[in-house]
């Protein structure tokens, strides 16, 4: 699972699992390490958030290497859950990640996060806008809200499909 710093990744992991296993951090950009959670039949890898505005060049390079090592080179990566905030057009860092993910060619599902922050009537349009901006298939996108539980069963199904 990966996404921009503060996109809601820890909250989504905790909501999916139903337990607070991932640490939500008050300081964006502070979680620099890769966390792995062991499930009976697979490992869930929680990658550090990217796009932290104050990250140095060295930190950005290190992050790229980590992503490269995990997503591109690591054998047995069954799938990627990529998180994008439903409310905002993808950032430059998101589009860079889009290129890396396309190059890695792993099965990917996009979780649009924090949907509860949009009025119901705006969600469909926002979803369509993000799909168009990212240039992804509508079927690869799941609208989610960790606080309301929206989209969690569907996202669980997608992850189960990844891991067979
Ligand atoms: P991370 O940095 O990607 O792990 O993001 P966090 O899970 O720590 O969340 C960042 C902030 O967004 C926190 O203040 C969360 O409470 C908030 N947040 C995360 N998910 C949701 C959501 O589904 N709905 C709302 N309203 N807030 C959320």
PDB file of C-alpha atoms and ligand atoms in Angstrom:
ATOM      1  CA  UNK A   1       0.000   0.000   0.000  1.00  0.00           C
ATOM      2  CA  UNK A   2       1.377   3.347  -0.912  1.00  0.00           C
ATOM      3  CA  UNK A   3       0.384   6.953  -1.361  1.00  0.00           C
ATOM      4  CA  UNK A   4       1.217  10.509  -0.625  1.00  0.00           C
ATOM      5  CA  UNK A   5       2.001  11.436   2.924  1.00  0.00           C
ATOM      6  CA  UNK A   6      -1.265  12.220   4.764  1.00  0.00           C
ATOM      7  CA  UNK A   7      -3.444  10.570   2.106  1.00  0.00           C
ATOM      8  CA  UNK A   8      -5.039   8.392   4.806  1.00  0.00           C
ATOM      9  CA  UNK A   9      -3.026   5.196   4.387  1.00  0.00           C
ATOM     10  CA  UNK A  10      -2.652   4.268   8.044  1.00  0.00           C
ATOM     11  CA  UNK A  11      -6.333   4.968   8.655  1.00  0.00           C
ATOM     12  CA  UNK A  12      -7.307   2.794   5.700  1.00  0.00           C
ATOM     13  CA  UNK A  13      -5.088  -0.092   6.805  1.00  0.00           C
ATOM     14  CA  UNK A  14      -6.536   0.078  10.306  1.00  0.00           C
ATOM     15  CA  UNK A  15     -10.093   0.277   8.970  1.00  0.00           C
ATOM     16  CA  UNK A  16      -9.527  -2.690   6.651  1.00  0.00           C
ATOM     17  CA  UNK A  17      -8.057  -4.810   9.401  1.00  0.00           C
ATOM     18  CA  UNK A  18     -10.428  -3.577  12.104  1.00  0.00           C
ATOM     19  CA  UNK A  19      -7.561  -2.940  14.460  1.00  0.00           C
ATOM     20  CA  UNK A  20      -5.004  -0.193  14.924  1.00  0.00           C
ATOM     21  CA  UNK A  21      -1.952  -1.872  13.468  1.00  0.00           C
ATOM     22  CA  UNK A  22      -0.663   1.036  11.387  1.00  0.00           C
ATOM     23  CA  UNK A  23       0.399   4.166  13.142  1.00  0.00           C
ATOM     24  CA  UNK A  24      -1.340   7.361  12.073  1.00  0.00           C
ATOM     25  CA  UNK A  25       1.169  10.128  12.479  1.00  0.00           C
ATOM     26  CA  UNK A  26       0.503  13.700  13.450  1.00  0.00           C
ATOM     27  CA  UNK A  27       3.694  14.783  11.696  1.00  0.00           C
ATOM     28  CA  UNK A  28       3.448  14.195   7.954  1.00  0.00           C
ATOM     29  CA  UNK A  29       6.549  12.698   6.411  1.00  0.00           C
ATOM     30  CA  UNK A  30       7.810  11.239   9.656  1.00  0.00           C
ATOM     31  CA  UNK A  31       7.241   7.561   8.933  1.00  0.00           C
ATOM     32  CA  UNK A  32      10.263   6.740   6.792  1.00  0.00           C
ATOM     33  CA  UNK A  33      10.247   3.003   7.135  1.00  0.00           C
ATOM     34  CA  UNK A  34       8.611   0.147   5.377  1.00  0.00           C
ATOM     35  CA  UNK A  35       6.280  -1.726   7.697  1.00  0.00           C
ATOM     36  CA  UNK A  36       5.260  -5.277   6.977  1.00  0.00           C
ATOM     37  CA  UNK A  37       2.217  -6.899   8.537  1.00  0.00           C
ATOM     38  CA  UNK A  38       1.977 -10.645   8.419  1.00  0.00           C
ATOM     39  CA  UNK A  39      -1.351 -12.259   7.587  1.00  0.00           C
ATOM     40  CA  UNK A  40      -1.901 -16.018   7.342  1.00  0.00           C
ATOM     41  CA  UNK A  41      -1.495 -16.122   3.559  1.00  0.00           C
ATOM     42  CA  UNK A  42       0.276 -12.881   2.639  1.00  0.00           C
ATOM     43  CA  UNK A  43       2.225  -9.879   3.853  1.00  0.00           C
ATOM     44  CA  UNK A  44       0.810  -6.413   3.701  1.00  0.00           C
ATOM     45  CA  UNK A  45       3.581  -3.917   3.032  1.00  0.00           C
ATOM     46  CA  UNK A  46       2.943  -0.404   4.257  1.00  0.00           C
ATOM     47  CA  UNK A  47       5.280   1.904   2.359  1.00  0.00           C
ATOM     48  CA  UNK A  48       6.218   5.307   3.728  1.00  0.00           C
ATOM     49  CA  UNK A  49       4.237   8.234   2.351  1.00  0.00           C
ATOM     50  CA  UNK A  50       5.778  10.214  -0.474  1.00  0.00           C
ATOM     51  CA  UNK A  51       5.488  13.842  -1.590  1.00  0.00           C
ATOM     52  CA  UNK A  52       6.395  15.320   1.741  1.00  0.00           C
ATOM     53  CA  UNK A  53       7.031  18.952   0.846  1.00  0.00           C
ATOM     54  CA  UNK A  54      10.112  19.348   3.025  1.00  0.00           C
ATOM     55  CA  UNK A  55      11.792  16.123   1.988  1.00  0.00           C
ATOM     56  CA  UNK A  56      15.359  16.692   0.900  1.00  0.00           C
ATOM     57  CA  UNK A  57      16.768  15.544  -2.408  1.00  0.00           C
ATOM     58  CA  UNK A  58      18.604  12.750  -0.611  1.00  0.00           C
ATOM     59  CA  UNK A  59      15.380  11.604   1.051  1.00  0.00           C
ATOM     60  CA  UNK A  60      13.546  11.681  -2.278  1.00  0.00           C
ATOM     61  CA  UNK A  61      16.256   9.595  -3.911  1.00  0.00           C
ATOM     62  CA  UNK A  62      16.205   7.141  -1.049  1.00  0.00           C
ATOM     63  CA  UNK A  63      12.438   6.883  -1.383  1.00  0.00           C
ATOM     64  CA  UNK A  64      12.674   6.211  -5.105  1.00  0.00           C
ATOM     65  CA  UNK A  65      15.168   3.445  -4.477  1.00  0.00           C
ATOM     66  CA  UNK A  66      12.889   1.903  -1.874  1.00  0.00           C
ATOM     67  CA  UNK A  67       9.907   1.988  -4.236  1.00  0.00           C
ATOM     68  CA  UNK A  68      12.026   0.591  -6.993  1.00  0.00           C
ATOM     69  CA  UNK A  69      13.276  -2.234  -4.771  1.00  0.00           C
ATOM     70  CA  UNK A  70       9.832  -3.121  -3.476  1.00  0.00           C
ATOM     71  CA  UNK A  71       7.530  -2.565  -6.433  1.00  0.00           C
ATOM     72  CA  UNK A  72       9.813  -3.254  -9.372  1.00  0.00           C
ATOM     73  CA  UNK A  73      12.336  -5.785  -8.236  1.00  0.00           C
ATOM     74  CA  UNK A  74      10.850  -7.722  -5.394  1.00  0.00           C
ATOM     75  CA  UNK A  75       9.468 -11.036  -6.558  1.00  0.00           C
ATOM     76  CA  UNK A  76       6.081 -12.071  -5.292  1.00  0.00           C
ATOM     77  CA  UNK A  77       4.445  -8.663  -5.098  1.00  0.00           C
ATOM     78  CA  UNK A  78       0.893  -9.761  -5.860  1.00  0.00           C
ATOM     79  CA  UNK A  79      -0.587  -6.318  -6.179  1.00  0.00           C
ATOM     80  CA  UNK A  80      -0.452  -2.657  -5.302  1.00  0.00           C
ATOM     81  CA  UNK A  81      -3.059  -0.576  -3.503  1.00  0.00           C
ATOM     82  CA  UNK A  82      -2.347   3.004  -4.476  1.00  0.00           C
ATOM     83  CA  UNK A  83      -4.066   5.719  -2.469  1.00  0.00           C
ATOM     84  CA  UNK A  84      -5.199   9.050  -3.892  1.00  0.00           C
ATOM     85  CA  UNK A  85      -7.226  11.675  -2.038  1.00  0.00           C
ATOM     86  CA  UNK A  86     -10.547  11.862  -3.890  1.00  0.00           C
ATOM     87  CA  UNK A  87     -10.763  15.626  -3.366  1.00  0.00           C
ATOM     88  CA  UNK A  88      -7.646  16.744  -5.193  1.00  0.00           C
ATOM     89  CA  UNK A  89      -6.156  16.329  -8.655  1.00  0.00           C
ATOM     90  CA  UNK A  90      -3.058  14.117  -8.535  1.00  0.00           C
ATOM     91  CA  UNK A  91       0.108  15.978  -7.575  1.00  0.00           C
ATOM     92  CA  UNK A  92       3.379  15.963  -9.489  1.00  0.00           C
ATOM     93  CA  UNK A  93       4.584  13.250  -7.104  1.00  0.00           C
ATOM     94  CA  UNK A  94       1.454  11.209  -7.784  1.00  0.00           C
ATOM     95  CA  UNK A  95       2.065  11.419 -11.525  1.00  0.00           C
ATOM     96  CA  UNK A  96       5.689  10.373 -10.993  1.00  0.00           C
ATOM     97  CA  UNK A  97       4.381   7.401  -9.016  1.00  0.00           C
ATOM     98  CA  UNK A  98       1.965   6.696 -11.862  1.00  0.00           C
ATOM     99  CA  UNK A  99       4.947   6.322 -14.202  1.00  0.00           C
ATOM    100  CA  UNK A 100       6.799   4.053 -11.774  1.00  0.00           C
ATOM    101  CA  UNK A 101       3.734   1.872 -11.281  1.00  0.00           C
ATOM    102  CA  UNK A 102       3.084   1.667 -15.008  1.00  0.00           C
ATOM    103  CA  UNK A 103       6.695   0.584 -15.546  1.00  0.00           C
ATOM    104  CA  UNK A 104       6.415  -2.030 -12.795  1.00  0.00           C
ATOM    105  CA  UNK A 105       3.222  -3.406 -14.382  1.00  0.00           C
ATOM    106  CA  UNK A 106       1.896  -4.935 -11.157  1.00  0.00           C
ATOM    107  CA  UNK A 107      -1.832  -5.436 -10.705  1.00  0.00           C
ATOM    108  CA  UNK A 108      -2.962  -2.181  -9.129  1.00  0.00           C
ATOM    109  CA  UNK A 109      -6.127  -0.943  -7.492  1.00  0.00           C
ATOM    110  CA  UNK A 110      -6.562   2.754  -6.745  1.00  0.00           C
ATOM    111  CA  UNK A 111      -8.270   3.611  -3.484  1.00  0.00           C
ATOM    112  CA  UNK A 112      -9.733   7.117  -3.563  1.00  0.00           C
ATOM    113  CA  UNK A 113      -9.605   8.168   0.081  1.00  0.00           C
ATOM    114  CA  UNK A 114     -11.607  10.432   2.412  1.00  0.00           C
ATOM    115  CA  UNK A 115     -14.787  10.332   0.310  1.00  0.00           C
ATOM    116  CA  UNK A 116     -16.801  11.329   3.395  1.00  0.00           C
ATOM    117  CA  UNK A 117     -15.211  14.759   3.117  1.00  0.00           C
ATOM    118  CA  UNK A 118     -17.165  15.365  -0.094  1.00  0.00           C
ATOM    119  CA  UNK A 119     -20.941  15.762  -0.186  1.00  0.00           C
ATOM    120  CA  UNK A 120     -22.510  12.627  -1.632  1.00  0.00           C
ATOM    121  CA  UNK A 121     -23.578  14.466  -4.794  1.00  0.00           C
ATOM    122  CA  UNK A 122     -19.984  15.431  -5.641  1.00  0.00           C
ATOM    123  CA  UNK A 123     -18.396  12.018  -5.240  1.00  0.00           C
ATOM    124  CA  UNK A 124     -19.239  10.575  -8.636  1.00  0.00           C
ATOM    125  CA  UNK A 125     -17.903  13.616 -10.461  1.00  0.00           C
ATOM    126  CA  UNK A 126     -14.742  13.644  -8.345  1.00  0.00           C
ATOM    127  CA  UNK A 127     -14.253   9.935  -9.037  1.00  0.00           C
ATOM    128  CA  UNK A 128     -14.624  10.504 -12.783  1.00  0.00           C
ATOM    129  CA  UNK A 129     -12.254  13.463 -12.684  1.00  0.00           C
ATOM    130  CA  UNK A 130      -9.552  11.473 -10.856  1.00  0.00           C
ATOM    131  CA  UNK A 131      -9.974   8.543 -13.261  1.00  0.00           C
ATOM    132  CA  UNK A 132      -9.518  10.884 -16.237  1.00  0.00           C
ATOM    133  CA  UNK A 133      -6.540  12.733 -14.738  1.00  0.00           C
ATOM    134  CA  UNK A 134      -4.776   9.511 -13.797  1.00  0.00           C
ATOM    135  CA  UNK A 135      -5.643   7.858 -17.087  1.00  0.00           C
ATOM    136  CA  UNK A 136      -6.726   4.629 -15.410  1.00  0.00           C
ATOM    137  CA  UNK A 137      -9.602   2.221 -16.006  1.00  0.00           C
ATOM    138  CA  UNK A 138     -12.730   3.082 -13.977  1.00  0.00           C
ATOM    139  CA  UNK A 139     -12.858  -0.539 -12.826  1.00  0.00           C
ATOM    140  CA  UNK A 140      -9.483  -0.180 -11.144  1.00  0.00           C
ATOM    141  CA  UNK A 141     -10.777   2.486  -8.772  1.00  0.00           C
ATOM    142  CA  UNK A 142     -12.571   2.040  -5.434  1.00  0.00           C
ATOM    143  CA  UNK A 143     -14.055   5.002  -3.557  1.00  0.00           C
ATOM    144  CA  UNK A 144     -13.322   4.676   0.155  1.00  0.00           C
ATOM    145  CA  UNK A 145     -13.788   6.327   3.512  1.00  0.00           C
ATOM    146  CA  UNK A 146     -12.012   4.907   6.526  1.00  0.00           C
ATOM    147  CA  UNK A 147     -14.159   6.829   8.952  1.00  0.00           C
ATOM    148  CA  UNK A 148     -17.449   5.697   7.382  1.00  0.00           C
ATOM    149  CA  UNK A 149     -16.358   2.265   6.195  1.00  0.00           C
ATOM    150  CA  UNK A 150     -17.207   3.129   2.608  1.00  0.00           C
ATOM    151  CA  UNK A 151     -15.673   0.843  -0.021  1.00  0.00           C
ATOM    152  CA  UNK A 152     -13.896  -1.371   2.495  1.00  0.00           C
ATOM    153  CA  UNK A 153     -15.637  -4.649   1.521  1.00  0.00           C
ATOM    154  CA  UNK A 154     -14.848  -3.965  -2.138  1.00  0.00           C
ATOM    155  CA  UNK A 155     -11.220  -3.112  -1.402  1.00  0.00           C
ATOM    156  CA  UNK A 156     -10.914  -6.265   0.697  1.00  0.00           C
ATOM    157  CA  UNK A 157     -12.222  -8.302  -2.251  1.00  0.00           C
ATOM    158  CA  UNK A 158      -9.622  -6.735  -4.550  1.00  0.00           C
ATOM    159  CA  UNK A 159      -6.797  -7.513  -2.133  1.00  0.00           C
ATOM    160  CA  UNK A 160      -8.081 -11.088  -1.764  1.00  0.00           C
ATOM    161  CA  UNK A 161      -8.050 -11.389  -5.533  1.00  0.00           C
ATOM    162  CA  UNK A 162      -4.414 -10.226  -5.617  1.00  0.00           C
ATOM    163  CA  UNK A 163      -3.299 -12.820  -3.131  1.00  0.00           C
ATOM    164  CA  UNK A 164      -5.426 -15.593  -4.606  1.00  0.00           C
TER     165      UNK A 164
HETATM  166  P1  LIG B   1      -1.161   8.645   6.242  1.00  0.00           P
HETATM  167  O1  LIG B   1      -0.122   9.688   6.516  1.00  0.00           O
HETATM  168  O2  LIG B   1      -1.370   8.443   4.777  1.00  0.00           O
HETATM  169  O3  LIG B   1      -0.958   7.362   6.985  1.00  0.00           O
HETATM  170  O4  LIG B   1      -2.561   9.283   6.730  1.00  0.00           O
HETATM  171  P2  LIG B   1      -3.362   9.070   8.103  1.00  0.00           P
HETATM  172  O5  LIG B   1      -4.118   7.789   8.078  1.00  0.00           O
HETATM  173  O6  LIG B   1      -2.459   9.340   9.259  1.00  0.00           O
HETATM  174  O7  LIG B   1      -4.447  10.240   7.949  1.00  0.00           O
HETATM  175  C1  LIG B   1      -4.093  11.575   7.764  1.00  0.00           C
HETATM  176  C2  LIG B   1      -5.215  12.464   8.291  1.00  0.00           C
HETATM  177  O8  LIG B   1      -6.399  12.256   7.518  1.00  0.00           O
HETATM  178  C3  LIG B   1      -5.603  12.148   9.726  1.00  0.00           C
HETATM  179  O9  LIG B   1      -5.948  13.360  10.354  1.00  0.00           O
HETATM  180  C4  LIG B   1      -6.824  11.253   9.589  1.00  0.00           C
HETATM  181  O10 LIG B   1      -7.699  11.333  10.678  1.00  0.00           O
HETATM  182  C5  LIG B   1      -7.472  11.815   8.338  1.00  0.00           C
HETATM  183  N1  LIG B   1      -8.221  10.774   7.611  1.00  0.00           N
HETATM  184  C6  LIG B   1      -7.737   9.605   7.144  1.00  0.00           C
HETATM  185  N2  LIG B   1      -8.687   8.899   6.517  1.00  0.00           N
HETATM  186  C7  LIG B   1      -9.822   9.623   6.587  1.00  0.00           C
HETATM  187  C8  LIG B   1     -11.176   9.412   6.128  1.00  0.00           C
HETATM  188  O11 LIG B   1     -11.558   8.416   5.505  1.00  0.00           O
HETATM  189  N3  LIG B   1     -12.080  10.417   6.392  1.00  0.00           N
HETATM  190  C9  LIG B   1     -11.721  11.541   7.058  1.00  0.00           C
HETATM  191  N4  LIG B   1     -12.659  12.473   7.243  1.00  0.00           N
HETATM  192  N5  LIG B   1     -10.465  11.773   7.508  1.00  0.00           N
HETATM  193  C10 LIG B   1      -9.530  10.823   7.284  1.00  0.00           C
END
